[in-house]
CSV table of C-alpha atoms in Angstrom, one decimal:
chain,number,residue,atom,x,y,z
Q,1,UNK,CA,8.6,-10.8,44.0
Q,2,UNK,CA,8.9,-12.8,40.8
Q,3,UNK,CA,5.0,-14.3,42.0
Q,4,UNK,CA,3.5,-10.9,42.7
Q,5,UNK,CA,5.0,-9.9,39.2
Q,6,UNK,CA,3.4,-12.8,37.3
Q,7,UNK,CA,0.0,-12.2,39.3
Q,8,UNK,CA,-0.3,-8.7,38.1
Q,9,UNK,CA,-0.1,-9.8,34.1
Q,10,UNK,CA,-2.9,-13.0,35.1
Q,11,UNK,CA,-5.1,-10.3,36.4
Q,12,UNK,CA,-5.7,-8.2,33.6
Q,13,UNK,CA,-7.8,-9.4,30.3
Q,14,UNK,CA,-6.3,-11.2,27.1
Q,15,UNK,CA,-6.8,-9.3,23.8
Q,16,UNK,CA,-6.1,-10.9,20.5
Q,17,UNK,CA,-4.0,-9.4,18.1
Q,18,UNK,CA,-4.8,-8.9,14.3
Q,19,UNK,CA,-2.7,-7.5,11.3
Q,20,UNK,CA,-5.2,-5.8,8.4
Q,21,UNK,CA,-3.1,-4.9,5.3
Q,22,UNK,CA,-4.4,-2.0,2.7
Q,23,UNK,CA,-2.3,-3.0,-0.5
Q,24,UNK,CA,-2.3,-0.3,-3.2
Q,25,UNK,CA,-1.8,-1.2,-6.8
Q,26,UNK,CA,-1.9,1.1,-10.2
Q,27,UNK,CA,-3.2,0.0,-13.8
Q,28,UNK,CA,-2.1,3.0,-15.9
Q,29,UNK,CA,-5.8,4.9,-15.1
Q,30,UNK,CA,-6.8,3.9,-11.7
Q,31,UNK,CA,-5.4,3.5,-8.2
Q,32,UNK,CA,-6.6,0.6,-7.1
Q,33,UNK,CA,-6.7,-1.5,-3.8
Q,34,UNK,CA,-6.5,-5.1,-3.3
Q,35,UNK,CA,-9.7,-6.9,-1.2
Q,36,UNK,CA,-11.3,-10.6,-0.7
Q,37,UNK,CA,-13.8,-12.3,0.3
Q,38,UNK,CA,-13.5,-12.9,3.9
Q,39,UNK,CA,-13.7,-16.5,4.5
Q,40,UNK,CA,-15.0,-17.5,7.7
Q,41,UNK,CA,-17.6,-15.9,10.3
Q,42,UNK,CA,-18.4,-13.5,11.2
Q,43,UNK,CA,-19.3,-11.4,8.4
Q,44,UNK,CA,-18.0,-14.6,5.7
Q,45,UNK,CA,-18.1,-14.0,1.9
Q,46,UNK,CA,-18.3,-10.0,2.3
Q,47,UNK,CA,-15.4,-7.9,1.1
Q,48,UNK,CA,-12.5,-7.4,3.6
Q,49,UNK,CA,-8.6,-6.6,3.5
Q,50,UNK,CA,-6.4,-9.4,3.4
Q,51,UNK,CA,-5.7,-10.0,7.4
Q,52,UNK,CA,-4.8,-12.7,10.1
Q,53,UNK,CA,-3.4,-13.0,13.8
Q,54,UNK,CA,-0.1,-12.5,15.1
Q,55,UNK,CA,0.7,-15.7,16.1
Q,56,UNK,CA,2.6,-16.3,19.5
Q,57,UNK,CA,6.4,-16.2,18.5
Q,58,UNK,CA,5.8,-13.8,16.1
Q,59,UNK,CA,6.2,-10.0,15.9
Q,60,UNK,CA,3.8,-7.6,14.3
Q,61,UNK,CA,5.8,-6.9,11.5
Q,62,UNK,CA,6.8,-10.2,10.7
Q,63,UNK,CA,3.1,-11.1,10.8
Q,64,UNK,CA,2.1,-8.3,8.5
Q,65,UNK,CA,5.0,-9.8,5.5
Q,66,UNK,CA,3.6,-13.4,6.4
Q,67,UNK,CA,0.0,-12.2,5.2
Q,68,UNK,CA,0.8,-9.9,2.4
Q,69,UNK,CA,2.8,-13.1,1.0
Q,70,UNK,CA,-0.1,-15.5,1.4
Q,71,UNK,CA,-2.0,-13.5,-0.6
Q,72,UNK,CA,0.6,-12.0,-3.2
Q,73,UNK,CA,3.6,-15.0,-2.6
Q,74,UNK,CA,5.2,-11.6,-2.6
Q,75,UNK,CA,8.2,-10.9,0.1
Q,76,UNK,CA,9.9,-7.9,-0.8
Q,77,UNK,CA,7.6,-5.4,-1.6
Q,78,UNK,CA,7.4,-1.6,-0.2
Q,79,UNK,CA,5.1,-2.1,3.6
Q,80,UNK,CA,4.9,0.5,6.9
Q,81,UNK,CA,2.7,0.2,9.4
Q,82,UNK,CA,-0.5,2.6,9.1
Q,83,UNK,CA,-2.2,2.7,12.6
Q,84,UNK,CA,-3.9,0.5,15.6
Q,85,UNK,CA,-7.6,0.4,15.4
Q,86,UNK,CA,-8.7,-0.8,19.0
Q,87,UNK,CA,-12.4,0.2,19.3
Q,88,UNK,CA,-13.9,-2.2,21.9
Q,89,UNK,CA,-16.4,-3.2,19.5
Q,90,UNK,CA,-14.9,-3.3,16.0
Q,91,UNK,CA,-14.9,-7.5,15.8
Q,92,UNK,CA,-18.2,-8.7,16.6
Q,93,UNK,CA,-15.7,-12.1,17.0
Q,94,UNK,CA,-13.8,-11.3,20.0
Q,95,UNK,CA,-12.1,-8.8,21.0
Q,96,UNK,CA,-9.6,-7.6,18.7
Q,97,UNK,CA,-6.9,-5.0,18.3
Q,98,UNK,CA,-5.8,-4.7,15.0
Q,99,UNK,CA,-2.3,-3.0,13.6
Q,100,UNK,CA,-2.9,-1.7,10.5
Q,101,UNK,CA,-0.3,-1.8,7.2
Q,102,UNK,CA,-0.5,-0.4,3.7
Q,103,UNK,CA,1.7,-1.9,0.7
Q,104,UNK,CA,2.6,-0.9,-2.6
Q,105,UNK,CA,2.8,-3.6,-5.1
Q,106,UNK,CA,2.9,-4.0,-9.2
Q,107,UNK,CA,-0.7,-4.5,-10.1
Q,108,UNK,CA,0.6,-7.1,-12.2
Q,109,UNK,CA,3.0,-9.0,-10.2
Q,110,UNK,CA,1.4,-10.9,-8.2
Q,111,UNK,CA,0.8,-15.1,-7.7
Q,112,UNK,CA,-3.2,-15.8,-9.6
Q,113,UNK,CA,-3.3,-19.4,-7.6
Q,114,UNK,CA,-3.3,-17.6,-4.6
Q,115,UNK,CA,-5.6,-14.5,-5.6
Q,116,UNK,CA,-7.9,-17.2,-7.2
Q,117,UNK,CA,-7.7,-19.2,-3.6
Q,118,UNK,CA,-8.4,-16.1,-1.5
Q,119,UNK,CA,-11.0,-14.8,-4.1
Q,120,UNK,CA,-9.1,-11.4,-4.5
Q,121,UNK,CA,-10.1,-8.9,-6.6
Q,122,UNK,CA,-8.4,-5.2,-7.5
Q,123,UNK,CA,-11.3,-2.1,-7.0
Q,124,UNK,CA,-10.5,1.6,-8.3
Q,125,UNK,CA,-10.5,3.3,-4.8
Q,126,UNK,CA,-13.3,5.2,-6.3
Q,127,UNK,CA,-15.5,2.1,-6.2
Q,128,UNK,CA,-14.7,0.5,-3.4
Q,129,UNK,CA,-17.4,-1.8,-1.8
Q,130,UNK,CA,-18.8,-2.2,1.6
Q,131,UNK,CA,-16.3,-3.7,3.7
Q,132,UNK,CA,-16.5,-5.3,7.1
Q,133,UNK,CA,-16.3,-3.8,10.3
Q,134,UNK,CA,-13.9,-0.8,10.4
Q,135,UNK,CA,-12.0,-1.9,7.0
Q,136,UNK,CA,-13.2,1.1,5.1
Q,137,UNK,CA,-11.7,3.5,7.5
Q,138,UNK,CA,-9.0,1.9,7.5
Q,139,UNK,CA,-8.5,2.0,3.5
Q,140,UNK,CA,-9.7,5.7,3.8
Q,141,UNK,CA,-6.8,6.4,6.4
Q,142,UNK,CA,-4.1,4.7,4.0
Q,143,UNK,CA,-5.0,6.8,1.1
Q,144,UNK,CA,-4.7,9.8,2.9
Q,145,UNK,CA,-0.6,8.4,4.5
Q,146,UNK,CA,0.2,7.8,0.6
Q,147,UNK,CA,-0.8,11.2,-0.5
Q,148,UNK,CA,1.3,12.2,2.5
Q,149,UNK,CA,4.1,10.5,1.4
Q,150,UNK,CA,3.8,11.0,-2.5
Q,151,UNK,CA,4.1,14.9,-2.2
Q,152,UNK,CA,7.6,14.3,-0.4
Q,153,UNK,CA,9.2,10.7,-1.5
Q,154,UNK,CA,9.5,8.6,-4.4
Q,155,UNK,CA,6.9,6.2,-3.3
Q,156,UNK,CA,5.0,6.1,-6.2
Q,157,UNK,CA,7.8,4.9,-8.2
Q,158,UNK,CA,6.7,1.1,-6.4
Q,159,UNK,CA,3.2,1.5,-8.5
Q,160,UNK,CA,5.4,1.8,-11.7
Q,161,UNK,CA,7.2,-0.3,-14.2
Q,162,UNK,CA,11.0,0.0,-14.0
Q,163,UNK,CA,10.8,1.8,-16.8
Q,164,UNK,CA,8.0,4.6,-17.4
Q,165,UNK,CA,7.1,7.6,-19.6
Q,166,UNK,CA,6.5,10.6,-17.7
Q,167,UNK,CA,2.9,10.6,-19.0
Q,168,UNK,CA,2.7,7.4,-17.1
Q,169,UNK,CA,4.4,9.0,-14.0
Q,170,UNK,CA,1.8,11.9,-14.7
Q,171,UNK,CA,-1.5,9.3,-14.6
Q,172,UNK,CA,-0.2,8.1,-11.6
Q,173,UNK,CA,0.1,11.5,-9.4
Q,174,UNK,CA,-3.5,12.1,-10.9
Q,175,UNK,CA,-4.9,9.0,-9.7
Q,176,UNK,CA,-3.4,9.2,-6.1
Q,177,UNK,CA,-4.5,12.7,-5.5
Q,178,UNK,CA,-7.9,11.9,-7.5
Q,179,UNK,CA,-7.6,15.4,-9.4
Q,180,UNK,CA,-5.9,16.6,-12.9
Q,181,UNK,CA,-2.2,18.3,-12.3
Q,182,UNK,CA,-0.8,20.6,-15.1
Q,183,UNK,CA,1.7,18.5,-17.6
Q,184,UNK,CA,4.2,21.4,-18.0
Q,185,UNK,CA,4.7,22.1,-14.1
Q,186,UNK,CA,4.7,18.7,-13.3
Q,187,UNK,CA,7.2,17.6,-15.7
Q,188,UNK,CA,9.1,20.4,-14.9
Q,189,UNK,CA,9.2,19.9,-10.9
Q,190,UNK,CA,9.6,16.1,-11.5
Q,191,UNK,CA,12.7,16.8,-13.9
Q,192,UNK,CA,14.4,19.3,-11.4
Q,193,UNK,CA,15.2,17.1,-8.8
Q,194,UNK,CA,17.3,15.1,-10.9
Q,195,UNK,CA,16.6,11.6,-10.1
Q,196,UNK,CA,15.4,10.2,-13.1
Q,197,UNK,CA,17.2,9.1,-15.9
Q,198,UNK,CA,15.9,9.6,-19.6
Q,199,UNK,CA,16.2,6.4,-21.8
Q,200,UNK,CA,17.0,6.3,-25.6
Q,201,UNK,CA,14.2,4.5,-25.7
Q,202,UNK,CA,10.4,5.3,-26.7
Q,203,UNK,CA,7.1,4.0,-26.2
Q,204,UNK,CA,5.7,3.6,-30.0
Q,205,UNK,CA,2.6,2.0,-28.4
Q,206,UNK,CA,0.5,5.2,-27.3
Q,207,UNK,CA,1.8,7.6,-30.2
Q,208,UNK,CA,3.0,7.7,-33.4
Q,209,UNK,CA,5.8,10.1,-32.6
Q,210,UNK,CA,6.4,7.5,-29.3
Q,211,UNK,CA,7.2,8.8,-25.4
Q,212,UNK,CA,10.6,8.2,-24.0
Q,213,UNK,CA,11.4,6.4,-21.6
Q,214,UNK,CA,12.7,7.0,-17.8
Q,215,UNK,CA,13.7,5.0,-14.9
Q,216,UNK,CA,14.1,6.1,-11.3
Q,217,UNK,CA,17.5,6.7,-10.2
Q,218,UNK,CA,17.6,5.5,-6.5
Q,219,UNK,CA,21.1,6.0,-5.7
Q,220,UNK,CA,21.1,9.6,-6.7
Q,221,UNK,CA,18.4,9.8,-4.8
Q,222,UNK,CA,19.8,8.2,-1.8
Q,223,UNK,CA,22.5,10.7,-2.2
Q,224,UNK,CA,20.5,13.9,-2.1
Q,225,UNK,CA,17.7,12.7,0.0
Q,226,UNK,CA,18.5,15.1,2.9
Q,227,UNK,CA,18.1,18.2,1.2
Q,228,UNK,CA,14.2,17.7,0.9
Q,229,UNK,CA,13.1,16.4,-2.1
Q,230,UNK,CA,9.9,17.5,-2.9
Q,231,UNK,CA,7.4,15.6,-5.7
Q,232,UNK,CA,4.7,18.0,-5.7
């Protein structure tokens, strides 16, 4: 019986199995996403998402935290998996099935060695370049999970400082949803739900009279999470 069973799996084809990662970042103006410069055939020196293959003791997720840290030296950062793109012809290589991820990370917390060693460069999602094989759709289909998400958790708050000003918080909402939001009802649905805290603090860089300060308060949010917190 145990024969028969092994016979079964040698009968059927191999696939290979890649992780693509979409990572998001924010600069104050622009969302922008994180590509380089793919760096072997096919396709080599064209812009792609940072990627690799599960290796053989490996699971997908753990593969997907392995390759966002080779590129970032980054471990601990905000990650879920996106979507599995399995068109028989997406890798001209081989034949590939790909699990897709998209991550949130500081645009300025990263490692430069390694962006300088992967050739990595940030691009306002408006401006994105041609990417190889179905890369763009991919990108296209994390923007539209973190809009998704935006609207009904405190994502976002992973593009930010640790401490913000709600003009700040503001640019941000605009940039995801690539459209300009009304200050006064944003402010005021933001500062309903209650979880952030106001600082006696100002920014004195952007005005004379100066913006406060605010941080996210995750533990009141973890507290009333289940009654449906909603961002926008």
């Amino acid at each position: 019986m145990r024969r028969m069973g092994i016979k079964q799996y040698e009968d059927h084809d191999r696939l290979m199995v890649a992780v693509d990662c979409i990572i998001f970042g924010f600069d104050g103006k622009e969302l922008k996403a994180l590509l380089i410069k793919r760096g072997f055939e096919p396709e080599q020196g064209k812009w792609s998402l940072m990627g690799g293959f599960v290796k053989k003791q490996e699971n997908v997720d753990a593969a997907a935290v392995r390759i966002l840290k080779q590129l970032t030296g980054l471990a601990s950062i905000y990650m879920e998996q996106l979507y599995c793109f399995g068109d028989t012809k997406r890798d001209p290589g081989a034949r590939v099935v790909s699990v897709a991820y998209f991550a949130l990370i500081r645009i300025d917390n990263y490692n430069a060695a390694l962006f300088e060693k992967h050739h990595a460069k940030w691009f306002p999602i408006a401006k994105i370049p041609a990417l190889i094989f179905d890369h763009k759709s991919m990108l296209l289909l994390a923007k539209e999970r973190l809009r998704q998400k935006a609207s009904y958790l405190p994502v976002g708050f992973e593009l930010l400082p640790d401490k913000f000003t709600m003009q700040q918080l503001l640019a941000l909402y605009e940039a995801i949803y690539e459209r300009e939001l009304d200050k006064r009802n944003f402010t005021k649905k933001i500062l309903s739900t209650g979880i952030l805290q106001k600082l006696n603090e100002k920014d004195k860089l952007t005005s004379k009279k100066g913006a406060f300060y605010f941080v996210f308060d995750k533990e009141k949010y973890d507290r009333i999470s289940h009654e449906g917190v909603g961002f926008m």
